[in-house]
Amino acid sequence: MKILLYNPDNGVTRNFMPHLWMFLLQSLTPPGHEVLLIDGNAQPMDEAGIARYVIENKIGLVGIGAMTRMIAKAYRMADAVRAVGVPVVMGGPHVTELADEALGRDGGPRHADAVALGEADDTWPRIVEDAVNGKLQDIYAPVDDAGKEKKPSLQVYPPIPWDSIDLAQFNLIPHAFTSMLGKVGAGWGTFRIIPVESGRGCPYGCEFCTVTGFFGDPIRFRTNESVVKELLLLKARAGAEKGQIAVFFIDDNFAINPRRTKSLLRDIIAAGAQVHWVAQISANLLRDEELVDLIAASGGKWIFIGMESIDPANLASVNKGFNKPGEYAAVLERLAARNVFAITSFIFGMDNDTVGVAERTLKEIRTWPAGLPIFGLLTPLPATPLYKRLQTAGRLTRPKHWQEFIPFAMAHTPEKISIEDAQNEVRIGWDRAYSPEAIEKAVDSLDYKPLGYRINILLARLCFRGIYFPQMGKFAWVKVIAQNRRVIFKLIKEGFTGRLDAPLRVPATAMTAEASATPAAKQ
Ligand code: B12
Ligand code: SF4
């Protein structure tokens, strides 16, 4: 049977990275089936397009996965597939929480023939067999023979054949430049960011997050050996095609068990499996100097930190009191001293927020080493403790906000700020953090680092700007480049005049931190 796995586009950004679930399920598909993958972010498709594709390619089963924010599009695509007589199975966090919605049991239309609840590693082969036999059930739950929930241990993890998977749709280098850039240095003809998981689960239970409920408290890890093997495979592929690869460790909290993370990073270094990588780690775990040394030595370049707020009362209100705003600066300096930078994520519209929260947050951010701040709104995702609290209090203004997704729009009333003002604060955050002046200042603030770091932060800032400001077409990019021409020319000029590596000025904070870095971090 031919199976199509499809992930809908988010309609706003062109996702920089493919979705892991598709590759994982492809690897877990029993032999004898052909699995085709389409990520709508890289290969846009509409309802008529998917129906045509399914017919032309004689697809026998379509699997669709989606987050809440893409679910409306996912349902429309599922409807189009079912309308041409091909069964659809849906999975992922949204339908796991609201299976009745997907199955039309809540009074609305039916969109899926079957729903895979939770982690589908063990149920997927059964779903495929049932589809072959025309016996799809409504619900597939990961349970043992006694009906008890059973989560995959990850100790046995399917090898994902990264050396042979067609990754053409995920090359971030524009087609027009691939041949020219292939000849630059070790080769830049391809640049891909690949998702790799080393473990699942986070027990912290932040109120707005689905992870603790979905992946559960039992934290599970792959073996170091299996992760290292995967990195070596990716590294070899990039080398063979004269391209570059970076890895996004998509674990919810990559250092949730610091001892184990350190042991993995040591094994990566020992095996020479270092690639540039990004991971999500909560600020409290980054107090550990040895961990940060190993992050840098193993190829860590960007750490995503869910800071959420600089107000301890806000943090306490969403069960994230373990975040200590007083230590944010130290954490970021510890990273920057090892040339590791941070993506700092903030949420506005929390219950203690008032007008001016964006500027107050930006004021703090400006005192930190330059990084990539991002701003969003508190969103009640289905089945989270936050959703239940707001529902009970009658504060949800759009209880089914996903049916009519609006980017950066609230779905409940905050306590001390209006919905409009909260949305405006997010706009102010993006506007001021990503203005040409702010970008230039961020780049200039790193003038004691080699040129490469400043180019890195410039490119990252220009790309991250697109999370909020529409920046998909060529014209939008030309405009952004024109607006930021001063800093771009400054770096180009520096490149030509040869100031590639010489540090000019080292701020006192960076010197202290750099002096305390162990030799491992400086390799
Ligand atoms: C990586 C990631 C991203 C990436 C993008 C996704 C990508 N390209 O991989 C980035 C960083 C861009 C991102 C952004 C966002 N993300 Co995100 N992200 C994740 C993260 C950390 C990992 C996803 C992953 O690969 N997991 C590992 C795989 C194996 O798990 P999985 O996808 O759930 O798949 C398993 C099952 O769900 C199931 N399954 C999934 N799909 C399908 C389909 C079929 C047919 C079947 C049978 C089974 C099945 O089988 C798989 C194997 O067991 C998750 C948290 C998490 N741990 O999952 C959050 C998560 C998915 N993100 C979330 C959110 C909210 C967002 C944002 C909306 C945040 C924001 N406010 O801006 C944005 C929006 C993205 C966008 N622009 O569209 C939420 C989604 C909750 C929800 N109800 O939708 C999650 C769960 C985190 C959370 N805090 O709650 N994200
Ligand atoms: S620390 Fe991150 S992954 Fe863990 S519960 Fe909180 S928001 Fe979710």
Coordinates of C-alpha atoms and ligand atoms in Angstrom, one line a residue:
M1 CA 0.0 0.0 0.0
K2 CA 1.1 3.6 -0.7
I3 CA 0.8 5.8 2.4
L4 CA 1.0 9.6 2.4
L5 CA 2.1 11.4 5.6
Y6 CA 1.1 15.0 5.5
N7 CA 1.8 17.9 7.9
P8 CA -0.2 21.1 7.0
D9 CA 1.5 24.5 6.6
N10 CA 1.0 27.0 9.4
G11 CA 0.0 29.7 6.9
V12 CA 2.4 32.3 8.4
T13 CA 6.0 31.2 8.2
R14 CA 7.9 28.7 6.1
N15 CA 9.0 26.3 8.8
F16 CA 12.7 26.1 9.0
M17 CA 12.7 22.4 10.0
P18 CA 10.8 19.3 9.0
H19 CA 8.5 17.5 11.5
L20 CA 10.1 14.5 13.1
W21 CA 6.9 12.5 13.5
M22 CA 6.8 11.9 9.7
F23 CA 10.3 10.4 9.5
L24 CA 9.7 8.4 12.7
L25 CA 6.4 6.8 11.4
Q26 CA 8.0 6.2 8.1
S27 CA 10.8 4.2 9.8
L28 CA 8.2 2.3 11.9
T29 CA 6.1 1.3 8.9
P30 CA 6.1 -2.5 8.4
P31 CA 8.0 -3.6 5.3
G32 CA 6.1 -3.8 2.0
H33 CA 4.6 -0.4 2.0
E34 CA 5.8 2.8 0.3
V35 CA 5.6 5.9 2.5
L36 CA 5.6 9.4 0.9
L37 CA 6.0 12.6 3.0
I38 CA 4.7 16.1 2.3
D39 CA 5.4 18.9 4.7
G40 CA 3.0 21.8 3.7
N41 CA 5.5 24.3 5.0
A42 CA 8.0 23.3 2.4
Q43 CA 5.6 22.1 -0.3
P44 CA 2.5 24.2 -0.1
M45 CA -0.7 22.3 -1.1
D46 CA -4.4 23.1 -1.0
E47 CA -7.5 20.9 -0.8
A48 CA -7.7 20.3 -4.5
G49 CA -4.0 19.7 -4.7
I50 CA -4.0 16.9 -2.1
A51 CA -7.0 15.2 -3.6
R52 CA -5.3 15.2 -7.0
Y53 CA -2.0 14.0 -5.5
V54 CA -3.8 11.1 -3.7
I55 CA -5.6 10.0 -6.8
E56 CA -2.6 10.3 -9.1
N57 CA -0.3 8.5 -6.8
K58 CA -2.9 5.8 -5.9
I59 CA -2.5 6.5 -2.2
G60 CA -4.3 3.9 0.0
L61 CA -4.0 5.7 3.4
V62 CA -3.3 9.3 4.4
G63 CA -1.8 10.1 7.9
I64 CA -2.2 13.7 9.0
G65 CA -0.5 15.2 12.1
A66 CA -1.0 18.7 13.4
M67 CA -0.6 21.0 16.3
T68 CA -3.7 23.0 17.5
R69 CA -2.7 26.0 15.5
M70 CA -2.8 24.1 12.2
I71 CA -5.8 21.9 13.0
A72 CA -8.4 23.8 10.9
K73 CA -6.3 23.4 7.8
A74 CA -5.6 19.7 8.7
Y75 CA -9.4 19.1 8.9
R76 CA -10.0 20.7 5.5
M77 CA -7.2 18.6 3.9
A78 CA -8.6 15.5 5.6
D79 CA -12.1 16.3 4.3
A80 CA -10.7 16.6 0.8
V81 CA -8.9 13.3 1.0
R82 CA -11.9 11.5 2.4
A83 CA -14.1 13.0 -0.3
V84 CA -12.1 11.0 -2.9
G85 CA -12.6 7.8 -1.0
V86 CA -9.3 7.5 0.8
P87 CA -9.2 6.9 4.5
V88 CA -7.5 9.4 6.8
V89 CA -5.9 8.7 10.2
M90 CA -5.0 11.7 12.3
G91 CA -2.5 12.0 15.2
G92 CA -0.6 14.5 17.3
P93 CA -1.3 16.6 20.3
H94 CA -4.6 18.3 19.2
V95 CA -6.6 15.2 18.2
T96 CA -5.2 13.3 21.2
E97 CA -6.9 15.8 23.4
L98 CA -10.0 16.3 21.2
A99 CA -10.5 12.9 19.5
D100 CA -14.3 13.4 19.4
E101 CA -13.9 16.6 17.4
A102 CA -11.9 14.8 14.7
L103 CA -14.3 11.8 14.7
G104 CA -17.4 14.0 14.5
R105 CA -18.7 12.8 17.9
D106 CA -19.1 16.3 19.3
G107 CA -21.9 17.4 17.0
G108 CA -19.6 18.7 14.3
P109 CA -18.6 17.0 11.0
R110 CA -16.3 13.9 10.9
H111 CA -12.8 14.6 9.6
A112 CA -10.9 11.4 10.3
D113 CA -11.6 7.7 9.9
A114 CA -9.3 6.9 12.8
V115 CA -7.4 8.8 15.5
A116 CA -4.1 7.7 17.0
L117 CA -4.0 8.9 20.6
G118 CA -0.7 10.0 22.2
E119 CA 2.6 8.5 21.1
A120 CA 2.0 6.3 18.1
D121 CA 5.3 4.5 17.9
D122 CA 3.7 1.2 18.9
T123 CA 0.3 1.6 17.4
W124 CA 1.3 2.8 13.9
P125 CA 2.2 -0.7 12.6
R126 CA -1.3 -1.9 13.7
I127 CA -3.0 1.0 12.1
V128 CA -1.3 0.3 8.8
E129 CA -2.3 -3.4 9.0
D130 CA -5.9 -2.5 9.8
A131 CA -6.0 -0.1 6.9
V132 CA -4.7 -2.7 4.5
N133 CA -7.5 -5.1 5.7
G134 CA -10.1 -2.3 5.5
K135 CA -10.7 -2.6 9.2
L136 CA -9.7 0.8 10.6
Q137 CA -11.0 1.4 14.1
D138 CA -12.0 4.8 15.3
I139 CA -9.4 5.0 18.1
Y140 CA -6.0 3.6 18.6
A141 CA -4.7 4.0 22.1
P142 CA -1.2 3.0 23.3
V143 CA -2.2 0.5 26.0
D144 CA -0.9 -2.8 27.2
D145 CA -2.9 -6.0 27.3
A146 CA -4.5 -5.0 30.6
G147 CA -5.7 -1.7 29.0
K148 CA -3.1 0.4 30.9
E149 CA -1.4 3.3 29.2
K150 CA 2.0 2.2 27.8
K151 CA 4.6 4.7 26.6
P152 CA 7.4 3.6 24.3
S153 CA 10.7 3.3 26.3
L154 CA 12.9 4.7 23.5
Q155 CA 15.6 2.3 24.5
V156 CA 15.0 0.6 21.2
Y157 CA 14.7 3.5 18.7
P158 CA 14.2 2.9 15.0
P159 CA 17.2 4.1 12.9
I160 CA 16.0 6.9 10.7
P161 CA 17.9 6.5 7.3
W162 CA 19.0 10.1 7.0
D163 CA 21.6 9.0 4.5
S164 CA 19.0 8.1 1.9
I165 CA 15.9 10.1 2.7
D166 CA 15.0 12.7 0.1
L167 CA 15.5 16.0 1.9
A168 CA 15.3 18.3 -1.2
Q169 CA 12.2 20.1 0.1
F170 CA 14.0 21.1 3.3
N171 CA 17.1 22.8 1.9
L172 CA 17.2 26.3 3.3
I173 CA 19.6 27.6 0.6
P174 CA 17.6 29.3 -2.2
H175 CA 17.8 27.2 -5.4
A176 CA 19.5 30.0 -7.3
F177 CA 22.5 29.9 -5.0
T178 CA 23.0 26.2 -4.4
S179 CA 25.6 25.6 -7.1
M180 CA 27.7 28.7 -6.3
L181 CA 27.6 28.2 -2.5
G182 CA 28.5 24.5 -2.9
K183 CA 32.0 25.7 -3.8
V184 CA 32.4 28.0 -0.7
G185 CA 34.6 26.6 2.0
A186 CA 33.6 23.1 3.1
G187 CA 30.4 23.6 1.0
W188 CA 27.2 25.5 1.6
G189 CA 25.1 24.1 -1.3
T190 CA 22.7 22.7 1.2
F191 CA 21.8 23.8 4.7
R192 CA 19.3 21.9 6.6
I193 CA 18.1 21.9 10.2
I194 CA 17.1 18.3 11.2
P195 CA 15.0 17.4 14.2
V196 CA 16.5 14.7 16.5
E197 CA 15.0 13.6 19.8
S198 CA 17.2 12.2 22.6
G199 CA 14.3 11.8 25.0
R200 CA 10.7 12.6 25.8
G201 CA 8.9 14.1 28.7
C202 CA 9.1 17.0 31.2
P203 CA 7.6 16.7 34.7
Y204 CA 7.5 20.5 35.4
G205 CA 3.9 20.9 34.5
C206 CA 3.8 24.6 33.5
E207 CA 0.1 25.5 33.4
F208 CA 0.0 26.4 29.7
C209 CA 2.0 23.5 28.3
T210 CA 0.7 20.3 26.9
V211 CA 3.9 18.3 27.3
T212 CA 3.5 17.0 30.8
G213 CA 0.0 15.8 30.1
F214 CA 0.9 14.4 26.6
F215 CA 4.3 12.8 27.1
G216 CA 3.7 12.2 30.8
D217 CA 5.9 12.4 33.8
P218 CA 8.0 9.3 33.0
I219 CA 11.0 10.8 31.3
R220 CA 12.5 8.4 28.8
F221 CA 15.8 8.6 26.9
R222 CA 17.3 6.9 23.9
T223 CA 20.6 5.3 24.4
N224 CA 23.6 7.6 23.9
E225 CA 24.9 5.2 21.3
S226 CA 21.7 5.5 19.2
V227 CA 21.8 9.4 19.3
V228 CA 25.5 9.5 18.5
K229 CA 25.0 7.1 15.5
E230 CA 22.3 9.4 14.2
L231 CA 24.5 12.4 14.4
L232 CA 27.3 10.7 12.7
L233 CA 24.9 9.7 9.8
L234 CA 23.8 13.3 9.5
K235 CA 27.3 14.6 9.6
A236 CA 28.4 12.2 6.9
R237 CA 25.5 13.1 4.7
A238 CA 26.3 16.8 4.9
G239 CA 30.0 16.2 4.1
A240 CA 29.1 13.9 1.2
E241 CA 26.9 16.5 -0.5
K242 CA 29.2 19.5 0.3
G243 CA 26.6 21.1 2.5
Q244 CA 25.9 22.0 6.1
I245 CA 23.6 20.4 8.7
A246 CA 22.4 21.6 12.1
V247 CA 20.5 19.6 14.6
F248 CA 17.5 20.7 16.7
F249 CA 17.3 18.4 19.7
I250 CA 13.5 18.7 20.0
D251 CA 13.4 17.3 23.6
D252 CA 11.1 19.5 25.7
N253 CA 13.9 20.1 28.2
F254 CA 17.1 18.7 26.8
A255 CA 18.9 18.8 30.2
I256 CA 16.0 17.6 32.4
N257 CA 18.4 15.0 33.8
P258 CA 21.7 16.9 33.8
R259 CA 23.8 13.8 34.5
R260 CA 22.4 12.0 31.5
T261 CA 22.7 15.0 29.3
K262 CA 26.4 15.5 30.3
S263 CA 27.1 11.8 29.6
L264 CA 25.5 12.1 26.1
L265 CA 27.4 15.3 25.3
R266 CA 30.7 13.6 26.4
D267 CA 29.9 10.6 24.1
I268 CA 29.2 13.0 21.2
I269 CA 32.6 14.7 21.7
A270 CA 34.4 11.3 22.1
A271 CA 32.9 10.0 18.9
G272 CA 33.7 13.2 16.9
A273 CA 29.9 13.5 16.3
Q274 CA 29.8 17.2 16.9
V275 CA 27.4 19.2 14.7
H276 CA 26.1 22.6 15.3
W277 CA 23.0 22.1 17.5
V278 CA 20.1 23.9 19.1
A279 CA 18.1 22.7 22.1
Q280 CA 15.4 23.8 24.6
I281 CA 16.6 24.0 28.2
S282 CA 15.0 25.7 31.1
A283 CA 17.0 28.5 32.7
N284 CA 17.2 26.8 36.1
L285 CA 19.2 23.9 34.6
L286 CA 21.8 26.3 33.0
R287 CA 23.3 27.2 36.4
D288 CA 25.5 24.2 35.9
E289 CA 28.9 25.4 34.6
E290 CA 30.1 21.9 33.6
L291 CA 26.9 21.4 31.6
V292 CA 27.4 24.7 29.8
D293 CA 31.0 23.8 29.0
L294 CA 29.9 20.5 27.5
I295 CA 27.1 22.2 25.5
A296 CA 29.7 24.5 23.9
A297 CA 32.3 21.7 23.3
S298 CA 29.8 19.4 21.7
G299 CA 28.6 21.9 19.1
G300 CA 25.7 23.7 21.0
K301 CA 25.1 27.1 19.4
W302 CA 21.7 28.3 20.3
I303 CA 19.6 27.4 23.4
F304 CA 15.9 28.1 23.5
I305 CA 14.9 29.3 27.0
G306 CA 11.3 29.7 28.0
M307 CA 11.7 32.7 30.2
E308 CA 8.0 33.6 29.7
S309 CA 8.1 36.7 32.0
I310 CA 10.4 38.9 34.0
D311 CA 7.7 39.2 36.7
P312 CA 7.9 36.5 39.4
A313 CA 4.1 36.9 40.2
N314 CA 3.3 36.0 36.6
L315 CA 5.6 33.0 36.7
A316 CA 4.0 31.8 39.9
S317 CA 0.5 32.2 38.3
V318 CA 1.4 29.7 35.5
N319 CA 3.2 27.2 37.8
K320 CA 6.6 28.3 36.5
G321 CA 8.0 29.7 39.7
F322 CA 11.2 27.7 39.2
N323 CA 12.1 30.4 36.7
K324 CA 14.0 33.1 38.6
P325 CA 14.2 36.4 36.6
G326 CA 17.0 37.6 38.8
E327 CA 19.3 35.0 37.4
Y328 CA 18.4 35.4 33.7
A329 CA 21.3 37.8 33.0
A330 CA 23.9 35.4 34.6
V331 CA 22.6 32.5 32.6
L332 CA 22.8 34.3 29.3
E333 CA 26.3 35.6 30.1
R334 CA 27.4 32.1 31.0
L335 CA 26.3 30.9 27.6
A336 CA 27.6 33.9 25.7
A337 CA 31.1 33.5 27.2
R338 CA 31.2 30.2 25.4
N339 CA 29.8 31.6 22.2
V340 CA 26.5 30.0 22.8
F341 CA 23.5 32.3 22.4
A342 CA 19.9 32.2 23.5
I343 CA 16.5 32.3 22.0
T344 CA 14.6 33.9 24.8
S345 CA 10.8 33.3 24.7
F346 CA 8.3 35.7 26.4
I347 CA 4.6 35.4 26.9
F348 CA 2.4 38.5 27.3
G349 CA -1.2 38.6 28.5
M350 CA -0.5 36.8 31.8
D351 CA -2.6 37.8 34.7
N352 CA -0.2 40.2 36.3
D353 CA 0.7 42.0 33.0
T354 CA -0.2 45.6 32.6
V355 CA 0.2 48.1 29.8
G356 CA 4.0 48.7 29.3
V357 CA 5.0 45.1 29.8
A358 CA 6.8 45.0 26.5
E359 CA 9.0 48.0 27.1
R360 CA 9.7 46.8 30.7
T361 CA 10.8 43.4 29.2
L362 CA 12.8 45.0 26.4
K363 CA 14.6 47.2 29.0
E364 CA 15.9 44.1 30.7
I365 CA 16.7 42.3 27.4
R366 CA 18.9 45.3 26.3
T367 CA 21.1 44.6 29.4
W368 CA 21.7 41.0 28.4
P369 CA 24.1 39.6 25.8
A370 CA 22.5 39.9 22.3
G371 CA 20.2 37.0 21.4
L372 CA 16.9 36.3 19.8
P373 CA 13.9 37.4 21.8
I374 CA 10.5 36.1 20.8
F375 CA 7.1 37.3 22.0
G376 CA 3.8 35.5 22.1
L377 CA 0.5 35.5 23.9
L378 CA -0.7 33.2 26.6
T379 CA -2.8 30.7 24.7
P380 CA -5.2 28.2 26.4
L381 CA -4.4 25.0 24.5
P382 CA -7.0 22.2 24.8
A383 CA -6.7 20.0 27.9
T384 CA -4.0 22.1 29.6
P385 CA -4.5 23.1 33.2
L386 CA -4.7 26.7 32.0
Y387 CA -7.6 25.9 29.6
K388 CA -9.5 24.3 32.5
R389 CA -8.8 27.2 34.9
L390 CA -10.0 29.8 32.4
Q391 CA -13.0 27.8 31.3
T392 CA -14.1 27.3 35.0
A393 CA -13.7 31.0 35.6
G394 CA -15.8 31.8 32.4
R395 CA -12.8 33.8 31.0
L396 CA -12.6 32.1 27.6
T397 CA -13.7 34.5 24.8
R398 CA -13.1 32.0 22.0
P399 CA -13.3 28.6 23.6
K400 CA -12.6 26.9 20.2
H401 CA -10.1 29.4 19.0
W402 CA -8.4 26.7 16.8
Q403 CA -11.5 26.5 14.5
E404 CA -10.8 30.0 13.4
F405 CA -7.1 30.5 13.9
I406 CA -5.9 34.1 14.1
P407 CA -2.1 34.6 14.6
F408 CA -1.2 36.5 17.7
A409 CA -4.7 36.9 19.0
M410 CA -5.9 36.1 22.5
A411 CA -8.7 33.7 23.3
H412 CA -9.3 34.8 26.9
T413 CA -9.5 38.0 29.0
P414 CA -6.4 38.7 31.1
E415 CA -6.9 40.2 34.5
K416 CA -5.1 43.5 34.4
I417 CA -4.8 44.3 30.7
S418 CA -7.3 44.3 27.9
I419 CA -7.1 41.8 25.0
E420 CA -6.3 44.6 22.6
D421 CA -3.6 46.0 24.8
A422 CA -2.0 42.6 25.3
Q423 CA -1.9 42.1 21.6
N424 CA -0.5 45.5 21.1
E425 CA 2.3 44.7 23.6
V426 CA 3.3 41.8 21.5
R427 CA 3.5 44.1 18.5
I428 CA 5.6 46.5 20.4
G429 CA 7.9 43.7 21.5
W430 CA 8.6 42.6 17.9
D431 CA 8.6 46.1 16.5
R432 CA 11.3 47.4 18.9
A433 CA 13.4 44.2 19.2
Y434 CA 13.6 43.8 15.4
S435 CA 13.8 47.3 14.1
P436 CA 16.9 48.0 11.9
E437 CA 18.3 50.1 14.8
A438 CA 17.9 47.3 17.3
I439 CA 19.4 44.7 15.0
E440 CA 22.4 46.9 14.3
K441 CA 22.9 47.5 18.1
A442 CA 22.7 43.7 18.7
V443 CA 25.3 43.0 16.1
D444 CA 27.5 45.9 17.3
S445 CA 27.3 44.7 20.9
L446 CA 29.2 41.6 19.8
D447 CA 32.1 43.4 18.2
Y448 CA 34.5 41.7 20.6
K449 CA 33.5 38.4 18.9
P450 CA 34.8 37.1 15.6
L451 CA 33.0 38.3 12.5
G452 CA 31.3 34.9 12.1
Y453 CA 29.3 35.4 15.3
R454 CA 28.0 38.7 14.2
I455 CA 27.0 37.4 10.8
N456 CA 25.2 34.5 12.6
I457 CA 23.2 36.9 14.8
L458 CA 22.4 39.2 11.9
L459 CA 21.1 36.3 9.8
A460 CA 19.2 34.8 12.7
R461 CA 17.6 38.2 13.6
L462 CA 16.5 38.8 10.0
C463 CA 14.9 35.3 9.8
F464 CA 13.3 35.4 13.3
R465 CA 11.7 38.8 12.3
G466 CA 9.5 36.7 10.0
I467 CA 7.8 34.9 12.9
Y468 CA 5.8 38.0 13.4
F469 CA 6.1 40.2 10.3
P470 CA 5.0 38.6 7.0
Q471 CA 8.3 37.9 5.2
M472 CA 7.6 35.0 2.9
G473 CA 7.9 36.5 -0.6
K474 CA 11.0 37.8 -2.4
F475 CA 9.7 41.4 -2.3
A476 CA 9.4 41.2 1.5
W477 CA 13.0 40.0 1.7
V478 CA 14.3 42.7 -0.6
K479 CA 12.6 45.3 1.7
V480 CA 14.1 43.8 4.9
I481 CA 17.6 43.8 3.3
A482 CA 17.2 47.4 2.2
Q483 CA 16.0 48.4 5.7
N484 CA 19.0 46.7 7.3
R485 CA 21.6 47.7 4.6
R486 CA 23.8 49.7 7.0
V487 CA 24.6 46.8 9.2
I488 CA 24.9 44.4 6.3
F489 CA 27.4 46.6 4.5
K490 CA 29.3 47.1 7.7
L491 CA 29.8 43.4 8.0
I492 CA 30.7 42.9 4.4
K493 CA 33.2 45.7 4.6
E494 CA 34.8 44.1 7.6
G495 CA 35.0 40.8 5.8
F496 CA 36.9 42.4 3.0
T497 CA 39.2 44.4 5.2
G498 CA 40.2 41.1 7.0
R499 CA 39.0 41.7 10.6
L500 CA 37.8 38.1 10.7
D501 CA 39.1 36.9 14.0
A502 CA 40.5 39.7 16.0
P503 CA 38.6 40.6 19.2
L504 CA 38.4 44.4 19.7
R505 CA 36.8 44.9 23.0
V506 CA 35.7 42.4 25.6
P507 CA 33.1 43.6 28.1
A508 CA 34.0 42.9 31.7
T509 CA 31.1 40.5 32.2
A510 CA 32.2 38.4 29.3
M511 CA 35.8 38.3 30.5
T512 CA 34.9 37.0 33.9
A513 CA 32.8 34.3 32.4
E514 CA 35.3 33.4 29.8
A515 CA 38.1 33.1 32.3
S516 CA 36.0 30.7 34.3
A517 CA 35.2 28.5 31.3
T518 CA 37.0 25.1 31.5
P519 CA 39.3 24.0 28.7
A520 CA 36.6 21.7 27.3
A521 CA 34.5 24.8 26.4
K522 CA 37.3 26.4 24.5
Q523 CA 38.2 23.5 22.2
Ligands
B12_1 C1 9.9 21.0 17.5 C2 8.7 21.8 18.0 C3 8.4 22.9 17.4 C4 9.1 23.5 16.1 C5 8.3 23.3 14.8 C6 7.8 21.9 14.6 C7 8.9 21.1 13.8 N1 9.2 21.5 12.6 O1 9.3 20.1 14.3 C8 9.0 25.0 16.4 C9 10.2 25.3 17.3 C10 9.0 25.9 15.2 C11 7.7 25.0 17.2 C12 6.9 26.1 17.2 C13 5.7 26.1 17.8 N2 5.2 25.2 18.7 CO1 6.1 23.5 19.0 N3 6.9 21.9 19.5 C14 7.9 21.3 19.1 C15 8.2 20.1 20.0 C16 9.2 20.6 21.1 C17 8.7 18.8 19.4 C18 7.8 18.3 18.3 C19 8.3 16.9 18.0 O2 8.9 16.6 17.0 N4 8.1 15.9 19.0 C20 8.5 14.6 18.9 C21 7.6 13.7 18.1 C22 8.0 12.3 18.0 O3 6.3 13.8 18.8 P1 5.0 14.2 18.1 O4 5.2 15.2 17.1 O5 4.0 14.5 19.2 O6 4.6 12.9 17.3 C23 4.2 11.7 18.0 C24 2.7 11.6 18.3 O7 2.1 12.9 18.5 C25 2.1 10.9 17.1 N5 1.7 11.7 15.9 C26 2.0 12.9 15.6 N6 1.5 13.2 14.4 C27 0.9 12.1 13.9 C28 0.2 11.8 12.8 C29 -0.3 10.5 12.6 C30 -1.0 10.2 11.3 C31 -0.2 9.6 13.6 C32 -0.7 8.2 13.4 C33 0.5 9.8 14.8 C34 1.0 11.1 14.9 O8 3.1 10.0 16.8 C35 4.4 10.6 17.0 C36 5.3 9.5 17.6 O9 4.8 9.0 18.8 C37 6.8 19.9 20.7 C38 6.8 19.3 22.1 C39 7.0 17.8 21.9 N7 7.8 17.2 22.7 O10 6.4 17.2 21.1 C40 6.3 21.3 20.7 C41 4.8 21.5 20.5 C42 4.3 20.6 19.4 N8 4.7 22.9 20.0 C43 3.7 23.5 20.5 C44 3.3 24.9 20.2 C45 2.2 25.5 21.0 C46 4.1 25.6 19.3 C47 3.8 27.1 18.9 C48 2.4 27.3 18.5 C49 4.3 28.0 20.0 C50 4.0 29.4 19.8 N9 3.2 29.9 20.7 O11 4.4 30.0 18.9 C51 4.7 27.3 17.7 C52 3.9 27.2 16.3 C53 4.6 26.6 15.2 C54 4.3 27.1 13.9 N10 4.9 28.2 13.4 O12 3.5 26.5 13.2 C55 2.8 22.6 21.4 C56 1.6 22.1 20.7 C57 0.4 21.9 21.5 C58 -0.8 21.8 20.7 N11 -1.9 21.4 21.4 O13 -0.9 22.1 19.6 C59 3.9 21.5 21.8 C60 3.3 20.2 22.1 C61 4.7 22.1 23.0 C62 3.9 22.6 24.1 N12 4.5 23.5 24.8 O14 2.8 22.2 24.5 N13 7.5 23.8 17.8
SF4_2 S1 9.5 23.4 31.3 FE1 8.9 23.6 29.2 S2 8.3 21.5 28.5 FE2 8.4 21.5 30.7 S3 6.3 21.8 31.4 FE3 7.3 23.8 31.3 S4 7.0 24.7 29.3 FE4 6.5 22.5 29.2

